[in-house]
């Protein structure tokens, strides 16, 4: 079946540190891949996406590259800020699905300390 | 910015009571989702609609949950009777078919005591 696995949190970093949040997936064919972010007390927001292998999604200094060979979509940022503290969700939409349904990972909490 | 509006933001109710949560999707969006978020289970898809028609509600406990879209501006999620295990944050999201930049509401935090 289709599934998404993220590294467990919380991830605690100092401001300006380098961030990596690992995400791997299981799916048939080539799904579309996404990162969503949830700030405290809010709903999820789309952060970035990639729809085919080797695509790189980027937004607000965050990047993730669709790696078919390793079935991964790791999130990276070169220098985190306190304002990046949030929960990050990796998600996929199966190629076979024409419904737009998203399958989410369990989320990874990021805490950035000044 | 257009937003998805959910009401109420918080709800505390006693076990056995009926709970209705409402969602106003963004005008023009043709796909609406209901998700439940808990610490233990994470985000669970409960139901979703395309052009107001239910596409999949297999994630919902059928005996107590129901989801409807009486019109394009309103989606409802009802629990009757409510149980303590239903305590969670319920999110509504809307978007356009084929575009995965779904917009989530701020959620309804439900506490059943």
mmCIF file of C-alpha atoms in Angstrom:
data_model
loop_
_atom_site.group_PDB
_atom_site.id
_atom_site.type_symbol
_atom_site.label_atom_id
_atom_site.label_comp_id
_atom_site.label_asym_id
_atom_site.label_seq_id
_atom_site.Cartn_x
_atom_site.Cartn_y
_atom_site.Cartn_z
ATOM 1 C CA UNK A 1 0.000 0.000 0.000
ATOM 2 C CA UNK A 2 0.910 3.661 0.016
ATOM 3 C CA UNK A 3 2.602 5.097 3.081
ATOM 4 C CA UNK A 4 4.917 7.842 4.293
ATOM 5 C CA UNK A 5 7.498 7.540 7.056
ATOM 6 C CA UNK A 6 9.152 10.531 8.693
ATOM 7 C CA UNK A 7 11.943 10.774 11.202
ATOM 8 C CA UNK A 8 10.736 10.981 14.739
ATOM 9 C CA UNK A 9 10.885 14.229 16.578
ATOM 10 C CA UNK A 10 11.210 16.490 18.226
ATOM 11 C CA UNK A 11 14.152 17.934 16.366
ATOM 12 C CA UNK A 12 15.792 20.667 18.410
ATOM 13 C CA UNK A 13 18.223 23.062 16.750
ATOM 14 C CA UNK A 14 19.887 26.357 17.485
ATOM 15 C CA UNK A 15 19.128 29.327 15.276
ATOM 16 C CA UNK A 16 21.114 29.335 11.997
ATOM 17 C CA UNK A 17 21.738 25.585 12.160
ATOM 18 C CA UNK A 18 21.251 23.320 9.149
ATOM 19 C CA UNK A 19 18.013 21.350 9.064
ATOM 20 C CA UNK A 20 17.257 17.956 7.597
ATOM 21 C CA UNK A 21 13.985 16.124 8.175
ATOM 22 C CA UNK A 22 13.959 12.697 6.580
ATOM 23 C CA UNK A 23 10.973 11.372 4.664
ATOM 24 C CA UNK A 24 10.669 8.093 2.799
ATOM 25 C CA UNK A 25 7.670 6.705 1.033
ATOM 26 C CA UNK A 26 6.148 3.519 -0.296
ATOM 27 C CA UNK A 27 3.958 3.802 -3.361
ATOM 28 C CA UNK A 28 3.132 2.199 -6.657
ATOM 29 C CA UNK A 29 4.556 4.100 -9.583
ATOM 30 C CA UNK A 30 5.481 7.753 -9.232
ATOM 31 C CA UNK A 31 3.410 9.649 -6.734
ATOM 32 C CA UNK A 32 3.457 13.399 -6.221
ATOM 33 C CA UNK A 33 5.221 14.439 -3.014
ATOM 34 C CA UNK A 34 4.602 17.324 -0.631
ATOM 35 C CA UNK A 35 5.731 19.012 2.537
ATOM 36 C CA UNK A 36 3.136 20.739 4.670
ATOM 37 C CA UNK A 37 3.846 22.849 7.767
ATOM 38 C CA UNK A 38 1.614 23.378 10.796
ATOM 39 C CA UNK A 39 2.319 26.325 13.081
ATOM 40 C CA UNK A 40 0.959 26.195 16.642
ATOM 41 C CA UNK A 41 -2.807 26.543 16.777
ATOM 42 C CA UNK A 42 -3.192 26.613 13.015
ATOM 43 C CA UNK A 43 -4.096 24.328 10.155
ATOM 44 C CA UNK A 44 -1.617 22.840 7.703
ATOM 45 C CA UNK A 45 -0.090 24.925 4.927
ATOM 46 C CA UNK A 46 1.525 23.647 1.759
ATOM 47 C CA UNK A 47 5.246 24.376 1.964
ATOM 48 C CA UNK A 48 6.529 22.805 -1.263
ATOM 49 C CA UNK A 49 5.862 20.011 -3.717
ATOM 50 C CA UNK A 50 7.438 17.889 -6.448
ATOM 51 C CA UNK A 51 5.507 15.927 -9.018
ATOM 52 C CA UNK A 52 8.166 13.838 -10.757
ATOM 53 C CA UNK A 53 11.508 12.225 -10.114
ATOM 54 C CA UNK A 54 14.485 14.596 -9.673
ATOM 55 C CA UNK A 55 12.192 17.592 -9.275
ATOM 56 C CA UNK A 56 13.218 19.984 -6.531
ATOM 57 C CA UNK A 57 10.546 21.834 -4.619
ATOM 58 C CA UNK A 58 11.530 25.008 -2.806
ATOM 59 C CA UNK A 59 9.896 27.737 -0.759
ATOM 60 C CA UNK A 60 10.938 30.124 2.033
ATOM 61 C CA UNK A 61 14.478 28.726 2.044
ATOM 62 C CA UNK A 62 13.280 25.124 2.362
ATOM 63 C CA UNK A 63 14.102 22.552 -0.308
ATOM 64 C CA UNK A 64 13.312 18.933 -1.025
ATOM 65 C CA UNK A 65 14.335 16.744 -3.961
ATOM 66 C CA UNK A 66 12.239 13.850 -5.263
ATOM 67 C CA UNK A 67 14.599 10.854 -5.214
ATOM 68 C CA UNK A 68 13.044 7.884 -6.955
ATOM 69 C CA UNK A 69 16.033 5.599 -6.422
ATOM 70 C CA UNK A 70 15.881 5.988 -2.649
ATOM 71 C CA UNK A 71 12.115 6.697 -2.463
ATOM 72 C CA UNK A 72 12.889 9.773 -0.396
ATOM 73 C CA UNK A 73 11.878 13.422 -0.172
ATOM 74 C CA UNK A 74 14.007 14.890 2.620
ATOM 75 C CA UNK A 75 13.341 18.457 3.723
ATOM 76 C CA UNK A 76 16.344 20.781 4.141
ATOM 77 C CA UNK A 77 17.040 24.338 5.102
ATOM 78 C CA UNK A 78 20.443 25.917 5.334
ATOM 79 C CA UNK A 79 19.806 28.238 8.279
ATOM 80 C CA UNK A 80 16.758 27.854 10.487
ATOM 81 C CA UNK A 81 15.081 30.633 12.431
ATOM 82 C CA UNK A 82 13.038 30.566 15.602
ATOM 83 C CA UNK A 83 9.990 31.311 13.447
ATOM 84 C CA UNK A 84 10.476 27.954 11.672
ATOM 85 C CA UNK A 85 9.417 26.135 14.834
ATOM 86 C CA UNK A 86 6.429 24.056 13.752
ATOM 87 C CA UNK A 87 5.330 20.547 12.855
ATOM 88 C CA UNK A 88 6.327 19.396 9.370
ATOM 89 C CA UNK A 89 4.362 16.755 7.470
ATOM 90 C CA UNK A 90 5.537 14.830 4.455
ATOM 91 C CA UNK A 91 2.724 13.601 2.195
ATOM 92 C CA UNK A 92 2.107 11.813 -1.067
ATOM 93 C CA UNK A 93 -0.672 11.555 -3.585
ATOM 94 C CA UNK A 94 -0.695 8.224 -5.386
ATOM 95 C CA UNK A 95 -0.377 8.336 -9.156
ATOM 96 C CA UNK A 96 -3.303 5.968 -9.428
ATOM 97 C CA UNK A 97 -5.524 8.305 -7.500
ATOM 98 C CA UNK A 98 -7.562 10.850 -9.440
ATOM 99 C CA UNK A 99 -9.267 11.985 -6.307
ATOM 100 C CA UNK A 100 -6.581 14.257 -4.958
ATOM 101 C CA UNK A 101 -6.347 12.275 -1.751
ATOM 102 C CA UNK A 102 -3.230 12.913 0.331
ATOM 103 C CA UNK A 103 -1.509 10.395 2.579
ATOM 104 C CA UNK A 104 0.406 12.071 5.403
ATOM 105 C CA UNK A 105 3.341 10.974 7.503
ATOM 106 C CA UNK A 106 3.108 11.252 11.254
ATOM 107 C CA UNK A 107 4.725 14.678 11.412
ATOM 108 C CA UNK A 108 8.042 15.893 12.819
ATOM 109 C CA UNK A 109 8.178 18.657 15.404
ATOM 110 C CA UNK A 110 10.947 21.203 14.932
ATOM 111 C CA UNK A 111 12.008 23.419 17.823
ATOM 112 C CA UNK A 112 14.473 26.195 17.081
ATOM 113 C CA UNK A 113 16.128 27.891 20.036
ATOM 114 C CA UNK A 114 17.616 31.383 19.935
ATOM 115 C CA UNK B 1 -6.180 35.918 1.406
ATOM 116 C CA UNK B 2 -9.055 33.491 0.972
ATOM 117 C CA UNK B 3 -9.424 31.121 3.868
ATOM 118 C CA UNK B 4 -11.326 28.076 5.023
ATOM 119 C CA UNK B 5 -13.506 28.940 7.993
ATOM 120 C CA UNK B 6 -14.324 26.375 10.635
ATOM 121 C CA UNK B 7 -16.742 26.762 13.505
ATOM 122 C CA UNK B 8 -16.653 26.394 16.390
ATOM 123 C CA UNK B 9 -12.940 26.715 17.186
ATOM 124 C CA UNK B 10 -13.381 24.879 20.478
ATOM 125 C CA UNK B 11 -16.114 22.602 21.730
ATOM 126 C CA UNK B 12 -16.443 20.842 25.067
ATOM 127 C CA UNK B 13 -19.344 18.455 25.346
ATOM 128 C CA UNK B 14 -20.529 15.596 27.476
ATOM 129 C CA UNK B 15 -20.420 12.026 26.314
ATOM 130 C CA UNK B 16 -23.561 11.072 24.427
ATOM 131 C CA UNK B 17 -24.270 14.550 23.113
ATOM 132 C CA UNK B 18 -24.500 15.418 19.434
ATOM 133 C CA UNK B 19 -21.717 17.536 17.989
ATOM 134 C CA UNK B 20 -21.852 19.397 14.698
ATOM 135 C CA UNK B 21 -18.788 21.004 13.154
ATOM 136 C CA UNK B 22 -19.067 23.356 10.213
ATOM 137 C CA UNK B 23 -16.734 24.341 7.439
ATOM 138 C CA UNK B 24 -16.987 27.058 4.839
ATOM 139 C CA UNK B 25 -14.634 26.143 1.984
ATOM 140 C CA UNK B 26 -13.025 28.683 -0.269
ATOM 141 C CA UNK B 27 -15.374 29.875 -2.977
ATOM 142 C CA UNK B 28 -14.686 28.019 -6.203
ATOM 143 C CA UNK B 29 -12.917 25.060 -4.616
ATOM 144 C CA UNK B 30 -14.522 21.800 -5.678
ATOM 145 C CA UNK B 31 -12.853 19.378 -3.260
ATOM 146 C CA UNK B 32 -13.413 19.322 0.495
ATOM 147 C CA UNK B 33 -11.698 17.071 3.031
ATOM 148 C CA UNK B 34 -12.306 16.303 6.688
ATOM 149 C CA UNK B 35 -9.282 15.198 8.731
ATOM 150 C CA UNK B 36 -8.930 14.279 12.391
ATOM 151 C CA UNK B 37 -5.677 14.895 14.235
ATOM 152 C CA UNK B 38 -4.631 13.213 17.479
ATOM 153 C CA UNK B 39 -1.282 12.697 19.139
ATOM 154 C CA UNK B 40 -1.581 8.941 18.856
ATOM 155 C CA UNK B 41 -2.910 8.546 15.315
ATOM 156 C CA UNK B 42 -1.656 11.688 13.636
ATOM 157 C CA UNK B 43 -3.741 12.930 10.696
ATOM 158 C CA UNK B 44 -6.540 10.639 9.642
ATOM 159 C CA UNK B 45 -8.678 11.255 6.586
ATOM 160 C CA UNK B 46 -12.305 10.890 7.542
ATOM 161 C CA UNK B 47 -14.150 11.868 4.365
ATOM 162 C CA UNK B 48 -13.922 13.957 1.255
ATOM 163 C CA UNK B 49 -16.191 15.435 -1.363
ATOM 164 C CA UNK B 50 -15.832 16.411 -4.981
ATOM 165 C CA UNK B 51 -18.418 18.845 -6.343
ATOM 166 C CA UNK B 52 -20.421 18.204 -3.152
ATOM 167 C CA UNK B 53 -20.656 14.459 -3.811
ATOM 168 C CA UNK B 54 -19.034 12.148 -1.244
ATOM 169 C CA UNK B 55 -16.090 10.305 -2.803
ATOM 170 C CA UNK B 56 -14.848 8.368 0.166
ATOM 171 C CA UNK B 57 -15.925 8.218 3.775
ATOM 172 C CA UNK B 58 -14.283 4.923 4.628
ATOM 173 C CA UNK B 59 -12.222 6.607 7.347
ATOM 174 C CA UNK B 60 -15.282 7.472 9.403
ATOM 175 C CA UNK B 61 -16.929 5.318 12.058
ATOM 176 C CA UNK B 62 -20.225 4.896 10.229
ATOM 177 C CA UNK B 63 -22.339 4.248 13.249
ATOM 178 C CA UNK B 64 -21.760 7.668 14.787
ATOM 179 C CA UNK B 65 -20.184 9.986 12.224
ATOM 180 C CA UNK B 66 -21.786 11.598 9.214
ATOM 181 C CA UNK B 67 -20.515 14.181 6.738
ATOM 182 C CA UNK B 68 -22.537 16.232 4.309
ATOM 183 C CA UNK B 69 -22.314 19.181 1.952
ATOM 184 C CA UNK B 70 -25.783 20.688 1.816
ATOM 185 C CA UNK B 71 -24.474 23.362 -0.527
ATOM 186 C CA UNK B 72 -21.198 24.550 -2.026
ATOM 187 C CA UNK B 73 -20.538 26.966 0.820
ATOM 188 C CA UNK B 74 -21.041 24.571 3.723
ATOM 189 C CA UNK B 75 -19.656 21.214 4.793
ATOM 190 C CA UNK B 76 -20.708 19.604 8.058
ATOM 191 C CA UNK B 77 -19.332 16.814 10.193
ATOM 192 C CA UNK B 78 -21.658 15.394 12.787
ATOM 193 C CA UNK B 79 -20.988 12.998 15.652
ATOM 194 C CA UNK B 80 -23.932 11.373 17.396
ATOM 195 C CA UNK B 81 -23.510 10.181 20.074
ATOM 196 C CA UNK B 82 -20.094 11.568 20.958
ATOM 197 C CA UNK B 83 -17.578 9.562 22.990
ATOM 198 C CA UNK B 84 -14.416 10.558 24.866
ATOM 199 C CA UNK B 85 -12.270 8.834 22.204
ATOM 200 C CA UNK B 86 -13.607 11.360 19.672
ATOM 201 C CA UNK B 87 -11.610 14.093 21.419
ATOM 202 C CA UNK B 88 -9.296 15.501 18.750
ATOM 203 C CA UNK B 89 -8.756 18.439 16.437
ATOM 204 C CA UNK B 90 -10.914 18.200 13.329
ATOM 205 C CA UNK B 91 -9.671 19.958 10.209
ATOM 206 C CA UNK B 92 -11.484 20.859 7.064
ATOM 207 C CA UNK B 93 -9.502 21.539 3.888
ATOM 208 C CA UNK B 94 -10.546 22.645 0.439
ATOM 209 C CA UNK B 95 -8.897 22.815 -2.940
ATOM 210 C CA UNK B 96 -9.203 22.223 -6.642
ATOM 211 C CA UNK B 97 -9.009 18.794 -8.202
ATOM 212 C CA UNK B 98 -5.518 18.215 -9.615
ATOM 213 C CA UNK B 99 -3.924 20.970 -7.524
ATOM 214 C CA UNK B 100 -2.618 19.761 -4.193
ATOM 215 C CA UNK B 101 -2.178 23.090 -2.526
ATOM 216 C CA UNK B 102 -5.093 22.431 -0.262
ATOM 217 C CA UNK B 103 -6.046 25.155 2.186
ATOM 218 C CA UNK B 104 -6.718 23.977 5.696
ATOM 219 C CA UNK B 105 -8.950 25.662 8.220
ATOM 220 C CA UNK B 106 -7.736 26.366 11.742
ATOM 221 C CA UNK B 107 -9.589 23.362 13.070
ATOM 222 C CA UNK B 108 -12.189 22.569 15.699
ATOM 223 C CA UNK B 109 -10.749 21.296 18.950
ATOM 224 C CA UNK B 110 -13.282 18.856 20.362
ATOM 225 C CA UNK B 111 -13.188 17.626 23.939
ATOM 226 C CA UNK B 112 -15.705 15.000 25.003
ATOM 227 C CA UNK B 113 -15.897 14.491 28.769
#
